[in-house]
Short mmCIF file of C-alpha atoms in Angstrom, two decimals:
data_model
loop_
_atom_site.label_atom_id
_atom_site.label_comp_id
_atom_site.label_asym_id
_atom_site.label_seq_id
_atom_site.Cartn_x
_atom_site.Cartn_y
_atom_site.Cartn_z
CA MET A 1 0.00 0.00 0.00
CA GLY A 2 1.37 3.42 -0.98
CA ARG A 3 2.05 6.44 1.20
CA SER A 4 -0.36 9.32 0.56
CA ASP A 5 -1.08 12.68 2.16
CA PRO A 6 -4.44 12.71 4.03
CA GLU A 7 -5.27 16.03 2.34
CA CYS A 8 -4.78 14.63 -1.17
CA ILE A 9 -7.94 14.18 -3.25
CA ASN A 10 -6.80 10.61 -4.03
CA SER A 11 -6.15 9.67 -0.40
CA SER A 12 -9.05 7.19 -0.46
CA ASN A 13 -7.21 5.16 -3.10
CA PRO A 14 -5.10 2.59 -1.20
CA TYR A 15 -2.74 2.22 -4.21
CA HIS A 16 -2.01 5.92 -4.64
CA ASP A 17 1.47 7.34 -3.87
CA CYS A 18 1.62 11.10 -3.45
CA SER A 19 4.28 12.75 -5.61
CA ASP A 20 5.60 16.30 -5.87
CA TYR A 21 2.64 17.17 -8.05
CA CYS A 22 0.20 16.20 -5.27
CA HIS A 23 2.07 18.25 -2.65
CA HIS A 24 2.16 21.20 -5.03
CA GLN A 25 -1.59 20.95 -5.63
CA ILE A 26 -2.28 20.74 -1.87
CA ALA A 27 -0.17 23.82 -1.21
CA GLU A 28 -1.82 25.71 -4.07
CA ALA A 29 -5.29 24.81 -2.74
CA LYS A 30 -4.36 26.06 0.73
CA ARG A 31 -3.02 29.29 -0.73
CA ARG A 32 -6.24 29.89 -2.68
CA LEU A 33 -8.28 29.09 0.44
CA LEU A 34 -6.38 31.68 2.44
CA GLU A 35 -6.84 34.27 -0.30
CA GLU A 36 -10.59 33.67 -0.42
CA GLN A 37 -11.04 34.06 3.34
CA PRO A 38 -12.57 37.35 4.60
CA GLU A 39 -10.16 39.89 6.00
CA SER A 40 -11.78 39.56 9.42
CA TRP A 41 -10.77 35.90 9.57
CA LYS A 42 -7.14 36.46 8.66
CA LYS A 43 -4.57 36.91 11.36
CA PRO A 44 -1.59 39.23 10.72
CA ASP A 45 1.63 37.35 10.10
CA GLU A 46 3.59 39.54 12.53
CA GLU A 47 1.39 38.31 15.39
CA ARG A 48 2.08 34.63 14.64
CA THR A 49 5.04 32.62 15.83
CA VAL A 50 5.22 29.46 13.75
CA HIS A 51 8.29 27.33 13.11
CA PRO A 52 8.44 26.10 9.47
CA ASP A 53 9.24 22.54 10.63
CA CYS A 54 6.16 22.35 12.88
CA MET A 55 3.58 19.81 11.80
CA ASN A 56 0.85 22.45 12.35
CA ALA A 57 2.60 25.17 10.35
CA SER A 58 -0.12 25.01 7.65
CA ASN A 59 -2.78 25.95 10.23
CA PRO A 60 -3.27 29.74 9.97
CA TYR A 61 -4.54 29.88 13.57
CA HIS A 62 -1.66 27.94 15.16
CA ASP A 63 1.03 29.61 17.28
CA CYS A 64 4.04 27.51 18.21
CA SER A 65 4.71 27.21 21.92
CA GLU A 66 7.53 25.71 23.96
CA TYR A 67 6.01 22.29 23.43
CA CYS A 68 6.34 22.60 19.65
CA PHE A 69 9.96 23.84 19.80
CA LYS A 70 10.92 21.00 22.19
CA ASN A 71 9.41 18.37 19.89
CA ILE A 72 11.13 19.90 16.84
CA ALA A 73 14.48 19.80 18.67
CA ASP A 74 13.95 16.19 19.77
CA ALA A 75 13.05 15.18 16.21
CA LYS A 76 16.18 16.80 14.80
CA ALA A 77 18.35 15.16 17.46
CA ALA A 78 16.82 11.76 16.71
CA LEU A 79 17.43 12.31 12.99
CA GLU A 80 21.12 13.09 13.64
CA ARG A 81 21.47 9.90 15.70
CA GLY A 82 20.00 7.90 12.80
CA GLU A 83 16.77 6.99 14.59
CA PRO A 84 13.39 6.97 12.76
CA GLU A 85 12.12 10.52 12.29
CA GLN A 86 8.96 11.54 14.14
CA ALA A 87 6.58 14.32 13.17
CA ALA A 88 7.77 17.61 14.63
CA GLY A 89 5.31 19.11 17.07
CA GLY A 90 3.49 15.78 17.29
CA SER A 91 1.96 13.97 20.17
CA GLY A 92 5.17 14.26 22.17
CA LYS A 93 5.60 10.50 22.69
CA SER A 94 9.26 9.53 22.89
CA ASP A 95 10.87 6.18 22.13
CA VAL A 96 11.56 4.19 25.28
CA ALA A 97 14.43 1.71 25.30
CA PRO A 98 13.60 -1.91 26.15
CA GLU A 99 15.84 -1.85 29.22
CA GLN A 100 13.95 1.20 30.59
CA ALA A 101 10.53 -0.41 30.34
CA ASP A 102 10.55 -1.60 33.98
CA GLY A 103 10.13 -5.25 33.07
CA VAL A 104 7.46 -4.73 30.44
CA ASP A 105 7.96 -6.87 27.33
CA ASP A 106 7.92 -4.58 24.25
CA GLY A 107 8.96 -7.24 21.73
CA SER A 108 5.48 -7.49 20.23
CA GLU A 109 5.21 -3.70 19.85
CA GLN A 110 8.57 -3.55 18.11
CA GLN A 111 7.44 -6.29 15.70
CA GLU A 112 4.25 -4.36 15.00
CA ASP A 113 6.24 -1.19 14.34
CA ALA A 114 8.62 -3.06 12.04
CA GLY A 115 5.72 -4.61 10.12
CA ALA A 116 4.02 -1.22 9.80
CA ALA A 117 7.25 0.34 8.52
CA ASN A 118 7.54 -2.34 5.83
CA ASP A 119 3.95 -1.65 4.70
CA GLY A 120 4.59 2.07 4.20
CA TYR A 121 3.42 3.29 7.62
CA PRO A 122 6.64 4.00 9.56
CA GLN A 123 4.82 6.12 12.15
CA MET A 124 1.91 3.76 12.82
CA THR A 125 1.48 0.66 14.88
CA GLU A 126 -0.38 -2.36 13.57
CA LYS A 127 -3.63 -1.26 15.21
CA GLN A 128 -3.31 2.24 13.82
CA LYS A 129 -2.64 0.79 10.38
CA LYS A 130 -5.82 -1.35 10.55
CA LEU A 131 -7.80 1.67 11.70
CA PHE A 132 -6.43 3.71 8.80
CA ASP A 133 -7.37 0.97 6.32
CA LEU A 134 -10.89 0.88 7.72
CA GLN A 135 -11.16 4.65 7.33
CA LEU A 136 -10.09 4.35 3.69
CA LYS A 137 -12.75 1.71 3.04
CA MET A 138 -15.37 3.87 4.76
CA ASN A 139 -14.44 6.81 2.56
CA GLU A 140 -14.71 4.65 -0.58
CA ALA A 141 -18.09 3.29 0.51
CA ARG A 142 -19.33 6.81 1.30
CA LYS A 143 -18.29 8.08 -2.13
CA ALA A 144 -19.83 5.09 -3.90
CA ASN A 145 -23.08 5.52 -1.96
CA GLN A 146 -23.18 9.22 -2.82
CA GLN A 147 -22.63 8.53 -6.53
CA ALA A 148 -25.32 5.83 -6.55
CA MET A 149 -27.73 8.18 -4.78
CA VAL A 150 -27.14 10.96 -7.33
CA ALA A 151 -27.53 8.51 -10.23
CA GLU A 152 -30.82 7.22 -8.83
CA LYS A 153 -32.10 10.75 -8.34
CA LYS A 154 -31.34 11.48 -11.99
CA ARG A 155 -33.19 8.33 -13.05
CA MET A 156 -36.24 9.39 -11.04
CA GLU A 157 -36.40 12.75 -12.78
CA PRO A 158 -38.81 12.94 -15.76
CA ARG A 159 -37.17 11.79 -18.94
CA GLY A 160 -36.67 14.27 -21.72
CA GLU A 161 -37.95 13.96 -25.22
CA SER A 162 -36.56 10.76 -26.72
CA LYS A 163 -38.62 10.42 -29.90
CA GLY A 164 -36.16 11.99 -32.28
CA VAL A 165 -36.30 15.74 -32.79
CA SER A 166 -39.09 17.99 -31.57
CA LYS A 167 -41.66 19.55 -33.87
CA GLU A 168 -40.19 23.05 -33.48
CA LYS A 169 -36.72 21.86 -34.39
CA TRP A 170 -38.09 19.94 -37.36
CA LEU A 171 -39.83 23.08 -38.62
CA GLU A 172 -36.64 25.12 -38.24
CA ASP A 173 -34.62 22.57 -40.21
CA ARG A 174 -37.33 22.45 -42.87
CA LYS A 175 -37.32 26.23 -43.17
CA LYS A 176 -33.56 26.21 -43.67
CA LYS A 177 -33.76 23.53 -46.35
CA ILE A 178 -36.63 24.87 -48.45
CA GLY A 179 -36.24 28.54 -47.56
CA LYS A 180 -34.18 29.31 -50.66
CA LEU A 181 -36.59 27.43 -52.94
CA LEU A 182 -39.54 29.34 -51.50
CA ASP A 183 -37.77 32.67 -51.95
CA SER A 184 -36.81 31.88 -55.54
CA ASN A 185 -40.43 30.98 -56.39
CA GLY A 186 -41.93 33.90 -54.47
CA LEU A 187 -43.77 31.70 -51.96
CA ASP A 188 -44.07 31.80 -48.18
CA MET A 189 -43.96 28.95 -45.68
CA SER A 190 -47.74 28.48 -45.71
CA LYS A 191 -47.57 27.41 -49.38
CA SER A 192 -44.64 25.03 -49.04
CA TYR A 193 -46.91 22.16 -50.11
CA MET A 194 -46.62 23.43 -53.70
CA LEU A 195 -43.04 22.11 -53.73
CA ASP A 196 -44.10 18.54 -52.86
CA THR A 197 -43.83 15.86 -55.52
CA GLN A 198 -46.69 13.60 -56.58
CA ASP A 199 -45.47 10.71 -54.43
CA MET A 200 -45.19 12.94 -51.37
CA ALA A 201 -48.69 14.33 -51.95
CA GLU A 202 -50.21 10.86 -52.36
CA ALA A 203 -48.53 9.69 -49.16
CA LYS A 204 -49.99 12.67 -47.29
CA TYR A 205 -53.51 12.10 -48.66
CA LYS A 206 -53.34 8.43 -47.80
CA LYS A 207 -52.33 9.26 -44.26
CA TRP A 208 -55.14 11.80 -43.88
CA GLU A 209 -57.80 9.42 -45.25
CA LYS A 210 -56.87 6.71 -42.76
CA GLU A 211 -59.29 6.73 -39.86
CA PRO A 212 -57.74 6.68 -36.41
CA ALA A 213 -58.20 3.64 -34.21
CA PRO A 214 -61.01 3.86 -31.64
CA HIS A 215 -59.89 4.97 -28.23
CA GLY A 216 -61.43 4.73 -24.78
CA TRP A 217 -65.19 4.16 -24.67
CA ASP A 218 -65.44 4.50 -28.46
CA VAL A 219 -64.32 0.88 -28.67
CA PHE A 220 -67.78 -0.28 -27.49
CA ASN A 221 -70.09 2.06 -29.40
CA GLN A 222 -72.47 0.79 -32.09
CA LYS A 223 -70.48 2.06 -35.05
CA THR A 224 -67.29 0.34 -33.95
CA LEU A 225 -69.10 -2.94 -33.28
CA TYR A 226 -70.78 -2.77 -36.68
CA ASP A 227 -67.43 -2.11 -38.40
CA ALA A 228 -65.97 -5.13 -36.63
CA TYR A 229 -68.92 -7.25 -37.79
CA LYS A 230 -68.41 -6.17 -41.40
CA LYS A 231 -64.73 -6.98 -41.15
CA ARG A 232 -65.52 -10.51 -39.92
CA THR A 233 -68.13 -11.18 -42.59
CA LYS A 234 -66.12 -9.70 -45.45
CA ASN A 235 -64.41 -13.00 -46.36
CA ILE A 236 -67.45 -15.25 -45.87
CA GLN A 237 -68.75 -16.85 -49.08
CA VAL A 238 -72.56 -16.95 -49.28
CA ASP A 239 -74.41 -19.51 -51.43
CA MET A 240 -77.49 -17.60 -52.56
CA ASP A 241 -79.13 -20.65 -54.18
CA ALA A 242 -79.02 -22.64 -50.93
CA TYR A 243 -80.26 -19.58 -49.06
CA ASN A 244 -83.27 -19.07 -51.34
CA LYS A 245 -84.09 -22.80 -51.26
CA SER A 246 -84.11 -22.83 -47.44
CA LYS A 247 -86.27 -19.73 -47.34
CA ASP A 248 -88.82 -21.21 -49.74
CA SER A 249 -89.00 -24.54 -47.90
CA ASP A 250 -89.72 -22.94 -44.52
CA PRO A 251 -92.71 -20.56 -44.39
CA GLU A 252 -91.51 -19.23 -41.03
CA PHE A 253 -87.91 -18.69 -42.09
CA TYR A 254 -88.04 -15.24 -40.48
CA ARG A 255 -89.77 -16.08 -37.20
CA GLU A 256 -91.41 -13.65 -34.89
CA ALA A 257 -91.77 -13.78 -31.14
CA SER A 258 -95.35 -15.06 -31.45
CA SER A 259 -94.33 -18.03 -33.61
CA LEU A 260 -94.89 -21.50 -32.19
CA GLN A 261 -91.54 -22.58 -33.65
CA TYR A 262 -89.65 -19.82 -31.88
CA GLY A 263 -86.40 -21.21 -30.50
CA LYS A 264 -86.42 -24.27 -32.68
CA VAL A 265 -83.06 -25.00 -34.27
CA SER A 266 -83.26 -25.06 -38.05
CA LYS A 267 -81.33 -27.61 -40.02
CA VAL A 268 -77.86 -26.34 -40.95
CA ALA A 269 -75.57 -28.08 -43.39
CA GLU A 270 -72.38 -29.63 -41.97
CA PRO A 271 -70.02 -27.59 -44.24
CA ASN A 272 -71.56 -24.37 -42.91
CA ILE A 273 -71.00 -25.50 -39.33
CA ASP A 274 -67.39 -26.40 -40.10
CA ARG A 275 -66.84 -23.02 -41.73
CA MET A 276 -68.21 -21.22 -38.66
CA VAL A 277 -66.00 -23.27 -36.33
CA ASN A 278 -62.92 -22.50 -38.43
CA GLU A 279 -63.71 -18.79 -38.39
CA LEU A 280 -64.04 -18.80 -34.59
CA LYS A 281 -60.73 -20.64 -34.23
CA GLU A 282 -58.97 -18.17 -36.52
CA ARG A 283 -60.39 -15.26 -34.53
CA ASP A 284 -59.20 -16.83 -31.29
CA GLU A 285 -55.70 -17.33 -32.70
CA LYS A 286 -55.52 -13.71 -33.86
CA ARG A 287 -56.65 -12.51 -30.45
CA LYS A 288 -53.92 -14.54 -28.74
CA SER A 289 -51.19 -13.37 -31.10
CA PHE A 290 -52.22 -9.70 -30.96
CA SER A 291 -50.41 -7.51 -28.47
CA ARG A 292 -50.38 -3.75 -28.33
CA ARG A 293 -46.94 -2.34 -28.91
CA ARG A 294 -45.52 -0.98 -25.67
CA LYS A 295 -42.50 1.19 -25.03
CA PHE A 296 -39.51 -0.50 -23.42
CA ASN A 297 -37.52 1.49 -20.89
CA GLU A 298 -33.94 0.22 -20.69
CA ASP A 299 -33.17 2.26 -17.54
CA LYS A 300 -35.95 0.66 -15.52
CA ASP A 301 -34.84 -1.66 -12.73
CA ILE A 302 -35.63 -5.36 -13.24
CA ASP A 303 -37.91 -6.59 -10.44
CA SER A 304 -39.47 -9.70 -11.99
CA ILE A 305 -38.42 -13.27 -12.78
CA ASN A 306 -40.57 -13.87 -15.87
CA ASP A 307 -43.16 -12.20 -18.09
CA ARG A 308 -46.11 -13.31 -15.99
CA ASN A 309 -44.53 -11.96 -12.81
CA GLU A 310 -43.69 -8.70 -14.60
CA HIS A 311 -47.35 -8.30 -15.63
CA PHE A 312 -48.49 -8.94 -12.05
CA ASN A 313 -45.96 -6.42 -10.69
CA LYS A 314 -47.30 -3.79 -13.09
CA LYS A 315 -50.81 -4.31 -11.73
CA ILE A 316 -49.59 -3.97 -8.15
CA GLU A 317 -47.57 -0.88 -9.10
CA ARG A 318 -50.63 0.80 -10.62
CA ALA A 319 -52.66 0.17 -7.47
CA PHE A 320 -50.14 0.83 -4.68
CA GLY A 321 -47.05 2.32 -6.37
CA LYS A 322 -47.64 5.92 -5.34
CA TYR A 323 -48.00 4.90 -1.67
CA THR A 324 -44.89 2.70 -1.48
CA LEU A 325 -42.49 4.54 -3.83
CA GLU A 326 -40.50 6.35 -1.14
CA ILE A 327 -40.30 3.30 1.14
CA LYS A 328 -39.12 1.07 -1.71
CA ASN A 329 -36.45 3.52 -2.80
CA ASN A 330 -35.15 3.99 0.75
CA LEU A 331 -34.90 0.22 1.29
CA GLU A 332 -33.03 -0.33 -1.98
CA ARG A 333 -30.72 2.64 -1.46
CA GLY A 334 -30.07 2.20 2.23
CA THR A 335 -30.60 5.89 2.99
CA ALA A 336 -33.05 8.67 2.23
CA LEU A 337 -32.53 11.24 -0.48
CA PRO A 338 -31.51 14.76 0.61
CA ASP A 339 -34.20 17.44 0.49
#
């Protein structure tokens, strides 16, 4: 694991090693921060007493005391003796020799310090190193959670227009394309149809003549039902000779409610029955194969195991979705969205 400055923006990366560029960026950020501070917050430099080797020298509100100077002197003396360097102005803990430990066995602590030094943490014990690693993982998890929360909030926002270009933009592009032709022929935009070819005009007329599909309650009105009946009977072949013969043989072919033969089943030829059964089967097959085209949203979360379960979930969502939306999102995310 590399050695990185805690103030570096990449400090959460356990494989990052701070270089001169990182230290330069940290110093530049501190300088800009000091420049942006109000004048009332700044403390005059002549009133401060800060040693450049103090570990708190970057703190604009820190004044070095005797404690800081003593620790700086001890660190320099230890460096001259060849001992591991400690942070100047630090916690003030000094190295204690094994023979001065009053019988306390420090072998395990020395092994921990040696192992920490080999891993790139010369100033940390093994416990401190584990704590630091946990803090790095917490920072990574916090950043990942924040990014996921922002991404989910974007997905919940209403989607923009995805069906190609808008009508206004299409009109602007059309004006740019045919504007010169209209000007050369002395026409305005309202008469742009005069530039259409025969094929384009026929396509427009065909589109206008096509009746729209019934919508809502219009599906069940009398006109729509009659149109559906005509569509079903359009391909039926009628034998007029057999029809006239049956009508002549039965005086009550068109029975009334007062007829004594009302409800009696007339004799129907077997081919006619087979033709009716085939038509009903074909209608049933068409009904099963027909499915209204629905839009597919690729960004939607998958919460079903098959098509039947997906259809059931849609029904539940229509009935109770608006009441359970916030609870569901909080459970999946693990936290609530900020206001």
